[in-house]
mmCIF file of C-alpha atoms in Angstrom:
data_model
loop_
_atom_site.group_PDB
_atom_site.id
_atom_site.type_symbol
_atom_site.label_atom_id
_atom_site.label_comp_id
_atom_site.label_asym_id
_atom_site.label_seq_id
_atom_site.Cartn_x
_atom_site.Cartn_y
_atom_site.Cartn_z
ATOM 1 C CA MET R 878 -14.913 157.117 93.601
ATOM 2 C CA PRO R 879 -18.681 157.525 93.002
ATOM 3 C CA ASN R 880 -18.017 157.622 89.243
ATOM 4 C CA LEU R 881 -16.060 154.357 89.185
ATOM 5 C CA TYR R 882 -17.458 151.976 86.552
ATOM 6 C CA ARG R 883 -15.201 148.931 87.042
ATOM 7 C CA TYR R 884 -13.902 147.371 90.248
ATOM 8 C CA SER R 885 -11.653 144.341 90.728
ATOM 9 C CA LEU R 886 -10.474 142.805 93.995
ATOM 10 C CA GLY R 887 -7.900 140.003 93.886
ATOM 11 C CA TRP R 888 -6.603 137.542 96.459
ATOM 12 C CA LYS R 889 -3.500 135.361 96.255
ATOM 13 C CA ASP R 890 -4.677 132.242 98.030
ATOM 14 C CA ASP R 891 -1.130 130.879 98.405
ATOM 15 C CA GLN R 892 -0.155 133.796 100.645
ATOM 16 C CA ALA R 893 -1.158 134.725 104.169
ATOM 17 C CA TYR R 894 -3.680 137.529 104.376
ATOM 18 C CA HIS R 895 -5.469 139.539 107.014
ATOM 19 C CA PRO R 896 -9.248 139.060 106.547
ATOM 20 C CA GLU R 897 -9.994 142.624 107.599
ATOM 21 C CA LEU R 898 -7.962 143.964 104.673
ATOM 22 C CA TYR R 899 -10.224 142.292 102.122
ATOM 23 C CA ARG R 900 -13.312 142.971 104.195
ATOM 24 C CA ALA R 901 -12.514 146.690 104.180
ATOM 25 C CA PHE R 902 -12.156 146.744 100.395
ATOM 26 C CA LEU R 903 -15.281 144.694 99.695
ATOM 27 C CA ALA R 904 -18.714 145.760 100.989
ATOM 28 C CA PRO R 905 -17.680 149.221 102.280
ATOM 29 C CA VAL R 906 -16.124 150.221 98.958
ATOM 30 C CA LEU R 907 -18.964 148.702 96.915
ATOM 31 C CA SER R 908 -21.451 150.715 98.963
ATOM 32 C CA CYS R 909 -19.631 153.891 97.948
ATOM 33 C CA ILE R 910 -19.482 153.141 94.203
ATOM 34 C CA LYS R 911 -22.739 151.212 93.809
ATOM 35 C CA ASP R 912 -24.694 153.789 91.807
ATOM 36 C CA ASN R 913 -22.488 153.716 88.680
ATOM 37 C CA LEU R 914 -20.683 150.387 88.954
ATOM 38 C CA ARG R 915 -21.043 148.328 85.758
ATOM 39 C CA SER R 916 -18.386 145.620 86.110
ATOM 40 C CA LEU R 917 -17.223 143.708 89.196
ATOM 41 C CA SER R 918 -14.487 141.062 89.369
ATOM 42 C CA LEU R 919 -13.964 139.232 92.654
ATOM 43 C CA ASN R 920 -11.313 136.813 93.809
ATOM 44 C CA VAL R 921 -11.586 137.031 97.589
ATOM 45 C CA PRO R 922 -11.432 134.696 100.579
ATOM 46 C CA PRO R 923 -14.715 132.782 100.199
ATOM 47 C CA GLU R 924 -15.922 133.470 103.733
ATOM 48 C CA LEU R 925 -16.180 137.158 102.803
ATOM 49 C CA LEU R 926 -18.793 136.491 100.129
ATOM 50 C CA HIS R 927 -21.437 136.289 102.843
ATOM 51 C CA THR R 928 -21.038 140.060 103.438
ATOM 52 C CA LEU R 929 -22.320 140.922 99.955
ATOM 53 C CA PRO R 930 -26.142 140.641 100.378
ATOM 54 C CA SER R 931 -26.098 143.977 102.226
ATOM 55 C CA VAL R 932 -24.867 145.653 99.024
ATOM 56 C CA TYR R 933 -27.263 146.456 96.169
ATOM 57 C CA LEU R 934 -25.662 147.294 92.806
ATOM 58 C CA PRO R 935 -28.538 148.568 90.645
ATOM 59 C CA ARG R 936 -26.529 149.012 87.426
ATOM 60 C CA LEU R 937 -24.103 146.100 87.560
ATOM 61 C CA GLU R 938 -23.927 144.420 84.155
ATOM 62 C CA SER R 939 -20.910 142.109 84.486
ATOM 63 C CA LEU R 940 -19.957 139.864 87.416
ATOM 64 C CA SER R 941 -16.873 137.642 87.485
ATOM 65 C CA VAL R 942 -16.141 135.424 90.483
ATOM 66 C CA ASP R 943 -13.096 133.225 91.055
ATOM 67 C CA LEU R 944 -13.577 130.551 93.738
ATOM 68 C CA CYS R 945 -11.013 128.718 95.842
ATOM 69 C CA THR R 946 -12.454 127.157 98.989
ATOM 70 C CA LYS R 947 -9.410 125.134 100.027
ATOM 71 C CA GLU R 948 -10.254 122.771 102.920
ATOM 72 C CA LYS R 949 -13.635 124.221 103.851
ATOM 73 C CA SER R 950 -16.341 121.626 104.482
ATOM 74 C CA GLU R 951 -19.400 121.275 102.296
ATOM 75 C CA GLU R 952 -21.546 122.654 105.138
ATOM 76 C CA GLU R 953 -19.371 125.770 105.415
ATOM 77 C CA ILE R 954 -19.483 126.284 101.654
ATOM 78 C CA ASP R 955 -23.283 125.897 101.633
ATOM 79 C CA ARG R 956 -23.624 128.635 104.263
ATOM 80 C CA ILE R 957 -21.396 130.955 102.239
ATOM 81 C CA PHE R 958 -23.341 130.328 99.046
ATOM 82 C CA ASP R 959 -26.697 130.768 100.793
ATOM 83 C CA SER R 960 -25.666 134.394 101.298
ATOM 84 C CA PHE R 961 -23.794 134.880 98.035
ATOM 85 C CA VAL R 962 -26.691 133.684 95.884
ATOM 86 C CA VAL R 963 -28.896 136.381 97.458
ATOM 87 C CA PHE R 964 -26.416 138.998 96.245
ATOM 88 C CA VAL R 965 -26.331 137.523 92.722
ATOM 89 C CA ASN R 966 -30.106 137.153 92.460
ATOM 90 C CA ASN R 967 -30.495 140.787 93.486
ATOM 91 C CA LEU R 968 -28.857 141.621 90.136
ATOM 92 C CA LEU R 969 -31.748 140.163 88.103
ATOM 93 C CA GLY R 970 -32.695 143.526 86.694
ATOM 94 C CA SER R 971 -29.288 144.485 85.297
ATOM 95 C CA LEU R 972 -26.877 141.539 84.978
ATOM 96 C CA GLU R 973 -25.814 140.762 81.386
ATOM 97 C CA SER R 974 -22.632 138.745 81.926
ATOM 98 C CA LEU R 975 -21.820 136.094 84.541
ATOM 99 C CA SER R 976 -18.455 134.363 84.800
ATOM 100 C CA ILE R 977 -17.781 131.647 87.395
ATOM 101 C CA SER R 978 -14.419 129.933 87.761
ATOM 102 C CA SER R 979 -13.192 127.489 90.372
ATOM 103 C CA ARG R 980 -9.757 126.077 90.921
ATOM 104 C CA VAL R 981 -7.877 123.651 93.114
ATOM 105 C CA PRO R 982 -7.557 123.291 96.003
ATOM 106 C CA SER R 983 -11.309 123.405 96.608
ATOM 107 C CA ARG R 984 -11.845 119.981 98.112
ATOM 108 C CA SER R 985 -15.568 120.127 98.981
ATOM 109 C CA LEU R 986 -16.803 122.679 96.443
ATOM 110 C CA ARG R 987 -19.888 121.574 94.502
ATOM 111 C CA LEU R 988 -21.501 124.104 92.165
ATOM 112 C CA ASP R 989 -24.680 122.122 91.434
ATOM 113 C CA ARG R 990 -26.533 123.635 94.371
ATOM 114 C CA PHE R 991 -25.452 127.157 93.428
ATOM 115 C CA PHE R 992 -26.808 126.813 89.885
ATOM 116 C CA ARG R 993 -30.046 125.373 91.266
ATOM 117 C CA MET R 994 -30.564 128.429 93.502
ATOM 118 C CA LEU R 995 -29.825 131.017 90.814
ATOM 119 C CA GLY R 996 -32.820 132.782 89.320
ATOM 120 C CA THR R 997 -33.535 133.721 85.719
ATOM 121 C CA PHE R 998 -31.710 136.814 84.503
ATOM 122 C CA PRO R 999 -33.778 138.415 81.733
ATOM 123 C CA HIS R 1000 -30.830 140.385 80.302
ATOM 124 C CA MET R 1001 -28.198 137.617 80.457
ATOM 125 C CA ARG R 1002 -26.086 137.738 77.270
ATOM 126 C CA ARG R 1003 -22.842 136.083 78.300
ATOM 127 C CA PHE R 1004 -22.091 133.078 80.506
ATOM 128 C CA SER R 1005 -18.717 131.543 81.282
ATOM 129 C CA LEU R 1006 -17.816 128.571 83.473
ATOM 130 C CA SER R 1007 -14.343 127.211 84.157
ATOM 131 C CA ILE R 1008 -13.725 124.302 86.530
ATOM 132 C CA PRO R 1009 -10.993 121.632 86.809
ATOM 133 C CA PHE R 1010 -11.180 119.396 83.760
ATOM 134 C CA ASP R 1011 -11.969 116.272 85.791
ATOM 135 C CA GLY R 1012 -15.328 117.837 86.710
ATOM 136 C CA ILE R 1013 -14.827 117.476 90.451
ATOM 137 C CA HIS R 1014 -16.818 120.631 91.237
ATOM 138 C CA LEU R 1015 -19.991 119.351 89.541
ATOM 139 C CA ARG R 1016 -21.756 116.211 90.705
ATOM 140 C CA SER R 1017 -23.550 116.191 87.364
ATOM 141 C CA SER R 1018 -24.242 118.642 84.575
ATOM 142 C CA ASP R 1019 -28.028 118.588 85.191
ATOM 143 C CA GLU R 1020 -28.286 121.839 87.174
ATOM 144 C CA LEU R 1021 -25.918 123.606 84.788
ATOM 145 C CA VAL R 1022 -28.051 122.517 81.832
ATOM 146 C CA LYS R 1023 -31.215 123.765 83.550
ATOM 147 C CA PHE R 1024 -29.575 127.123 84.251
ATOM 148 C CA LEU R 1025 -28.411 127.466 80.647
ATOM 149 C CA ASN R 1026 -31.790 126.474 79.250
ATOM 150 C CA LYS R 1027 -33.473 129.166 81.355
ATOM 151 C CA HIS R 1028 -31.428 131.681 79.355
ATOM 152 C CA ARG R 1029 -31.567 130.134 75.895
ATOM 153 C CA TYR R 1030 -33.542 133.072 74.497
ATOM 154 C CA THR R 1031 -31.030 135.690 75.676
ATOM 155 C CA LEU R 1032 -27.557 134.109 75.571
ATOM 156 C CA ASN R 1033 -25.317 135.120 72.691
ATOM 157 C CA HIS R 1034 -21.977 134.102 74.216
ATOM 158 C CA LEU R 1035 -21.259 130.749 75.918
ATOM 159 C CA ARG R 1036 -17.905 129.614 77.257
ATOM 160 C CA LEU R 1037 -17.135 126.292 78.989
ATOM 161 C CA SER R 1038 -13.471 125.813 79.771
ATOM 162 C CA ALA R 1039 -11.263 123.631 81.937
ATOM 163 C CA SER R 1040 -8.439 124.308 84.366
ATOM 164 C CA ARG R 1041 -5.904 121.945 85.885
ATOM 165 C CA CYS R 1042 -7.080 119.340 88.380
ATOM 166 C CA SER R 1043 -5.409 118.083 91.540
ATOM 167 C CA PRO R 1044 -3.784 114.630 91.742
ATOM 168 C CA LEU R 1045 -4.791 114.573 95.418
ATOM 169 C CA ASP R 1046 -8.516 114.831 94.719
ATOM 170 C CA SER R 1047 -10.526 113.024 92.090
ATOM 171 C CA PRO R 1048 -14.281 112.662 91.521
ATOM 172 C CA ALA R 1049 -15.944 109.532 92.856
ATOM 173 C CA ASP R 1050 -17.812 109.152 89.571
ATOM 174 C CA PRO R 1051 -15.486 108.504 86.589
ATOM 175 C CA GLU R 1052 -18.152 110.069 84.345
ATOM 176 C CA SER R 1053 -17.475 113.459 85.939
ATOM 177 C CA LYS R 1054 -14.625 114.153 83.540
ATOM 178 C CA PHE R 1055 -17.189 114.160 80.699
ATOM 179 C CA TRP R 1056 -19.008 117.184 82.156
ATOM 180 C CA ILE R 1057 -18.614 119.302 79.010
ATOM 181 C CA ARG R 1058 -19.726 116.502 76.699
ATOM 182 C CA ASN R 1059 -22.670 115.674 78.971
ATOM 183 C CA THR R 1060 -23.721 119.309 79.061
ATOM 184 C CA PHE R 1061 -23.901 119.475 75.277
ATOM 185 C CA THR R 1062 -25.643 116.119 75.095
ATOM 186 C CA HIS R 1063 -28.608 117.706 76.904
ATOM 187 C CA LEU R 1064 -28.521 121.076 75.139
ATOM 188 C CA ASN R 1065 -30.684 119.710 72.351
ATOM 189 C CA THR R 1066 -32.818 122.775 71.631
ATOM 190 C CA PRO R 1067 -31.609 125.845 69.690
ATOM 191 C CA TYR R 1068 -30.327 128.971 71.398
ATOM 192 C CA PRO R 1069 -31.649 131.395 68.769
ATOM 193 C CA TYR R 1070 -29.349 134.322 69.622
ATOM 194 C CA LEU R 1071 -26.148 132.388 70.344
ATOM 195 C CA ARG R 1072 -23.340 133.780 68.191
ATOM 196 C CA ASP R 1073 -20.125 133.042 70.116
ATOM 197 C CA LEU R 1074 -19.084 129.616 71.446
ATOM 198 C CA HIS R 1075 -15.813 128.984 73.305
ATOM 199 C CA LEU R 1076 -15.308 125.364 74.289
ATOM 200 C CA ALA R 1077 -12.572 123.196 75.803
ATOM 201 C CA ILE R 1078 -12.651 119.727 74.265
ATOM 202 C CA ARG R 1079 -12.076 117.558 77.318
ATOM 203 C CA PRO R 1080 -11.253 114.724 77.757
ATOM 204 C CA ILE R 1081 -8.929 114.915 74.778
ATOM 205 C CA ARG R 1082 -10.354 111.793 73.104
ATOM 206 C CA VAL R 1083 -14.000 112.519 73.851
ATOM 207 C CA ASP R 1084 -16.639 111.800 71.218
ATOM 208 C CA LEU R 1085 -17.405 114.990 69.265
ATOM 209 C CA THR R 1086 -20.935 113.937 68.270
ATOM 210 C CA PRO R 1087 -22.778 116.019 70.934
ATOM 211 C CA LEU R 1088 -20.801 119.102 69.899
ATOM 212 C CA MET R 1089 -21.549 118.492 66.216
ATOM 213 C CA LYS R 1090 -25.267 118.168 66.912
ATOM 214 C CA PHE R 1091 -25.210 121.396 68.899
ATOM 215 C CA LEU R 1092 -23.364 123.235 66.118
ATOM 216 C CA GLU R 1093 -25.940 122.060 63.587
ATOM 217 C CA LEU R 1094 -28.608 123.991 65.504
ATOM 218 C CA HIS R 1095 -26.804 127.330 65.477
ATOM 219 C CA THR R 1096 -25.454 130.093 63.265
ATOM 220 C CA LEU R 1097 -22.242 131.252 64.909
ATOM 221 C CA GLU R 1098 -20.110 134.305 64.256
ATOM 222 C CA SER R 1099 -17.246 133.144 66.489
ATOM 223 C CA LEU R 1100 -16.050 129.640 67.408
ATOM 224 C CA THR R 1101 -13.131 128.720 69.693
ATOM 225 C CA LEU R 1102 -12.159 125.096 70.363
ATOM 226 C CA THR R 1103 -9.218 124.488 72.705
ATOM 227 C CA GLU R 1104 -7.288 121.635 74.365
ATOM 228 C CA ARG R 1105 -7.660 118.966 71.669
ATOM 229 C CA ALA R 1106 -5.461 119.026 68.556
ATOM 230 C CA LEU R 1107 -7.926 118.531 65.723
ATOM 231 C CA THR R 1108 -7.241 116.670 62.496
ATOM 232 C CA TYR R 1109 -8.112 117.947 59.039
ATOM 233 C CA SER R 1110 -11.082 115.555 58.894
ATOM 234 C CA GLU R 1111 -12.410 116.831 62.235
ATOM 235 C CA VAL R 1112 -12.149 120.462 61.108
ATOM 236 C CA LYS R 1113 -14.015 119.584 57.926
ATOM 237 C CA ALA R 1114 -16.733 117.842 59.955
ATOM 238 C CA ILE R 1115 -17.058 120.948 62.159
ATOM 239 C CA LEU R 1116 -17.512 123.151 59.098
ATOM 240 C CA ASP R 1117 -20.100 120.695 57.780
ATOM 241 C CA ALA R 1118 -21.987 120.924 61.073
ATOM 242 C CA LEU R 1119 -21.875 124.730 60.855
ATOM 243 C CA ARG R 1120 -23.189 124.548 57.285
ATOM 244 C CA ALA R 1121 -20.119 126.494 56.180
ATOM 245 C CA TYR R 1122 -20.520 126.434 52.421
ATOM 246 C CA GLU R 1123 -18.994 129.476 50.744
ATOM 247 C CA HIS R 1124 -21.160 132.588 51.280
ATOM 248 C CA SER R 1125 -23.876 130.794 53.274
ATOM 249 C CA ASN R 1126 -21.894 130.997 56.528
ATOM 250 C CA GLU R 1127 -21.759 133.875 59.034
ATOM 251 C CA LEU R 1128 -18.580 132.766 60.811
ATOM 252 C CA LYS R 1129 -16.202 135.717 61.258
ATOM 253 C CA GLN R 1130 -13.774 134.430 63.907
ATOM 254 C CA LEU R 1131 -12.290 130.942 64.255
ATOM 255 C CA ARG R 1132 -9.800 129.722 66.862
ATOM 256 C CA LEU R 1133 -8.570 126.126 66.739
ATOM 257 C CA LYS R 1134 -5.848 123.845 68.006
ATOM 258 C CA LEU R 1135 -4.505 121.570 65.257
ATOM 259 C CA LYS R 1136 -2.361 118.498 65.015
ATOM 260 C CA HIS R 1137 -0.723 119.781 61.822
ATOM 261 C CA LEU R 1138 -0.810 122.965 59.801
ATOM 262 C CA THR R 1139 -1.358 122.036 56.160
ATOM 263 C CA PRO R 1140 -2.022 123.797 52.837
ATOM 264 C CA ALA R 1141 -5.186 121.716 52.505
ATOM 265 C CA LEU R 1142 -6.519 123.253 55.721
ATOM 266 C CA PHE R 1143 -6.015 126.791 54.428
ATOM 267 C CA GLU R 1144 -7.613 125.843 51.131
ATOM 268 C CA LEU R 1145 -10.577 124.391 53.027
ATOM 269 C CA LEU R 1146 -11.025 127.506 55.181
ATOM 270 C CA ALA R 1147 -10.631 129.959 52.313
ATOM 271 C CA THR R 1148 -13.142 128.023 50.219
ATOM 272 C CA ARG R 1149 -15.730 127.332 52.896
ATOM 273 C CA ILE R 1150 -15.458 130.564 54.946
ATOM 274 C CA PRO R 1151 -14.537 133.342 52.484
ATOM 275 C CA ARG R 1152 -15.769 136.049 54.873
ATOM 276 C CA LEU R 1153 -13.672 134.856 57.828
ATOM 277 C CA ALA R 1154 -11.989 137.926 59.329
ATOM 278 C CA LEU R 1155 -9.909 136.460 62.184
ATOM 279 C CA LEU R 1156 -8.111 133.107 62.308
ATOM 280 C CA GLU R 1157 -6.133 131.873 65.330
ATOM 281 C CA LEU R 1158 -4.321 128.552 65.126
ATOM 282 C CA ILE R 1159 -2.138 126.613 67.547
ATOM 283 C CA PHE R 1160 -0.330 123.693 65.916
ATOM 284 C CA ASP R 1161 2.616 121.366 66.336
ATOM 285 C CA ASP R 1162 4.117 120.757 62.901
ATOM 286 C CA ILE R 1163 3.977 122.286 59.441
ATOM 287 C CA VAL R 1164 3.067 119.496 57.046
ATOM 288 C CA ALA R 1165 2.670 119.718 53.290
ATOM 289 C CA THR R 1166 2.315 116.066 52.354
ATOM 290 C CA ALA R 1167 -0.239 114.615 54.772
ATOM 291 C CA VAL R 1168 -2.901 112.243 53.529
ATOM 292 C CA HIS R 1169 -5.910 114.328 54.554
ATOM 293 C CA THR R 1170 -8.657 111.882 53.712
ATOM 294 C CA ARG R 1171 -7.822 109.745 56.735
ATOM 295 C CA SER R 1172 -8.307 110.615 60.362
ATOM 296 C CA SER R 1173 -5.575 108.557 61.982
ATOM 297 C CA ALA R 1174 -2.573 110.298 63.457
ATOM 298 C CA SER R 1175 -0.129 108.138 61.480
ATOM 299 C CA ALA R 1176 -1.715 109.203 58.218
ATOM 300 C CA SER R 1177 -0.907 112.831 59.034
ATOM 301 C CA ASP R 1178 2.766 112.363 59.812
ATOM 302 C CA PRO R 1179 5.218 114.325 57.669
ATOM 303 C CA ALA R 1180 6.590 112.403 54.707
ATOM 304 C CA HIS R 1181 9.717 114.550 54.289
ATOM 305 C CA PRO R 1182 12.357 116.190 56.500
ATOM 306 C CA ILE R 1183 11.245 119.388 58.233
ATOM 307 C CA GLU R 1184 12.972 121.754 55.813
ATOM 308 C CA ASP R 1185 11.497 119.970 52.803
ATOM 309 C CA GLU R 1186 8.038 119.995 54.388
ATOM 310 C CA PHE R 1187 8.232 123.745 54.916
ATOM 311 C CA ARG R 1188 9.384 124.378 51.352
ATOM 312 C CA LEU R 1189 6.618 122.161 49.950
ATOM 313 C CA PHE R 1190 4.092 123.883 52.227
ATOM 314 C CA VAL R 1191 5.109 127.280 50.842
ATOM 315 C CA ASP R 1192 4.912 126.004 47.260
ATOM 316 C CA GLU R 1193 1.388 124.686 47.821
ATOM 317 C CA ILE R 1194 0.226 127.949 49.410
ATOM 318 C CA LYS R 1195 1.624 129.968 46.501
ATOM 319 C CA LYS R 1196 -0.144 127.728 43.984
ATOM 320 C CA ASN R 1197 -3.473 128.908 45.438
ATOM 321 C CA ARG R 1198 -2.874 132.651 45.067
ATOM 322 C CA VAL R 1199 -6.022 133.011 42.994
ATOM 323 C CA LEU R 1200 -8.141 131.435 45.742
ATOM 324 C CA TYR R 1201 -6.547 133.515 48.514
ATOM 325 C CA ALA R 1202 -6.853 136.734 46.494
ATOM 326 C CA SER R 1203 -10.575 136.840 47.280
ATOM 327 C CA TRP R 1204 -10.318 135.623 50.894
ATOM 328 C CA GLY R 1205 -11.447 138.310 53.360
ATOM 329 C CA LEU R 1206 -9.062 137.244 56.146
ATOM 330 C CA VAL R 1207 -7.825 140.377 57.981
ATOM 331 C CA THR R 1208 -6.077 138.997 61.085
ATOM 332 C CA LEU R 1209 -3.937 135.847 61.311
ATOM 333 C CA LYS R 1210 -2.609 134.647 64.674
ATOM 334 C CA LEU R 1211 -0.358 131.592 64.894
ATOM 335 C CA PHE R 1212 1.534 129.646 67.532
ATOM 336 C CA GLN R 1213 3.738 126.632 66.834
ATOM 337 C CA GLU R 1214 4.206 124.382 69.851
ATOM 338 C CA SER R 1215 7.130 122.366 68.500
ATOM 339 C CA SER R 1216 10.735 123.474 68.963
ATOM 340 C CA ASP R 1217 11.171 124.098 65.239
ATOM 341 C CA ARG R 1218 9.224 127.352 65.103
ATOM 342 C CA ARG R 1219 8.765 128.914 61.657
ATOM 343 C CA VAL R 1220 5.896 131.298 62.389
ATOM 344 C CA LYS R 1221 7.699 134.450 61.284
ATOM 345 C CA ASP R 1222 8.588 132.780 57.976
ATOM 346 C CA LEU R 1223 4.934 131.794 57.566
ATOM 347 C CA PHE R 1224 3.788 135.373 57.997
ATOM 348 C CA GLU R 1225 5.977 136.434 55.072
ATOM 349 C CA VAL R 1226 4.402 133.746 52.910
ATOM 350 C CA PHE R 1227 0.832 134.672 53.800
ATOM 351 C CA ALA R 1228 1.506 138.396 53.401
ATOM 352 C CA ASP R 1229 2.524 137.639 49.842
ATOM 353 C CA CYS R 1230 -0.476 135.415 49.068
ATOM 354 C CA ILE R 1231 -3.446 136.811 51.046
ATOM 355 C CA PRO R 1232 -3.897 140.512 50.157
ATOM 356 C CA ALA R 1233 -6.600 141.207 52.776
ATOM 357 C CA ILE R 1234 -4.380 140.401 55.777
ATOM 358 C CA GLN R 1235 -3.471 143.474 57.817
ATOM 359 C CA ASN R 1236 -2.486 141.980 61.196
ATOM 360 C CA TYR R 1237 -0.103 139.177 62.105
ATOM 361 C CA VAL R 1238 0.357 137.970 65.679
ATOM 362 C CA ASP R 1239 2.765 135.363 67.051
ATOM 363 C CA LEU R 1240 0.545 133.902 69.778
ATOM 364 C CA THR R 1241 1.298 132.414 73.143
ATOM 365 C CA PRO R 1242 -0.834 129.484 74.415
ATOM 366 C CA GLU R 1243 -2.104 131.709 77.243
ATOM 367 C CA SER R 1244 -3.411 134.357 74.866
ATOM 368 C CA PHE R 1245 -5.248 131.671 72.884
ATOM 369 C CA ASN R 1246 -6.923 130.115 75.918
ATOM 370 C CA HIS R 1247 -8.059 133.520 77.196
ATOM 371 C CA ALA R 1248 -9.360 134.862 73.899
#
């Protein structure tokens, strides 16, 4: 036990539990393994978080906390977090990665106060936040922005994602659902060491301008955009914002959700990101004949029956063998959401046309969202 480097404690909030069971496996166990513990993942009854300040973990580098406060009042939650934030701030000397996620039902949970009380972590490299997509657990993004800006000179990985919301609870302020957009609107200074961005585009029809402006400030090695099915024009605009022009771009990993998979998209990616090593795509239809210069959904609808579209798609891919021969793509992961799934057939086509590919993966939506 003293040599344990990772520890995870999980709670199923939809089942009855005995508090003493989790209490026994929390602070007492952590006290025994504290000297070498590097990674801690907690999903425990929230009232037990107040027991943590008595534990000092001098070498902890990664902390992941999953919150579900159910019907607890805001006053009760404040008391719990008053203790929990002491535990987290005691990790200032070692913490490199912090992941916070909240889920429904958590009727009175507000994370603004928690972010306001957190200190500055000089070694913070990775930060992840996941809350219901309607933003109910943040009154505003102001405190989150302040926390992020305190770490702009150390962060190299940033993830903001969204989980399901509850139809029984909704934010009083309709602007709350724009929490991700509002966060990026105020992140208007460069994060010089940021290399990996994972972002849920919520609401689905939100204006992408704040994201584009943020991308213009950074040189990324990995970009993941989930939730919204992007058009060809939007993908092109993202590459423009990243200054992805042939060998001038450092992007090595790209994960996107698309409205349609088209030969023009692959031509765009191979031309603009020749050193891309990993590509993950979720899409609905395979389309060979879309009019790509427009952004409307109707302009991207297939012009032929499904079988003809697939055949034309393959023909267009094969016509660009010379382009794909120099593409450095090593890993291709695909998932087709429509019922007419042709992913395995696609892999055969790409294996024939892209010599660098070594790995093919038929994705699931869950694996994409948790990349």
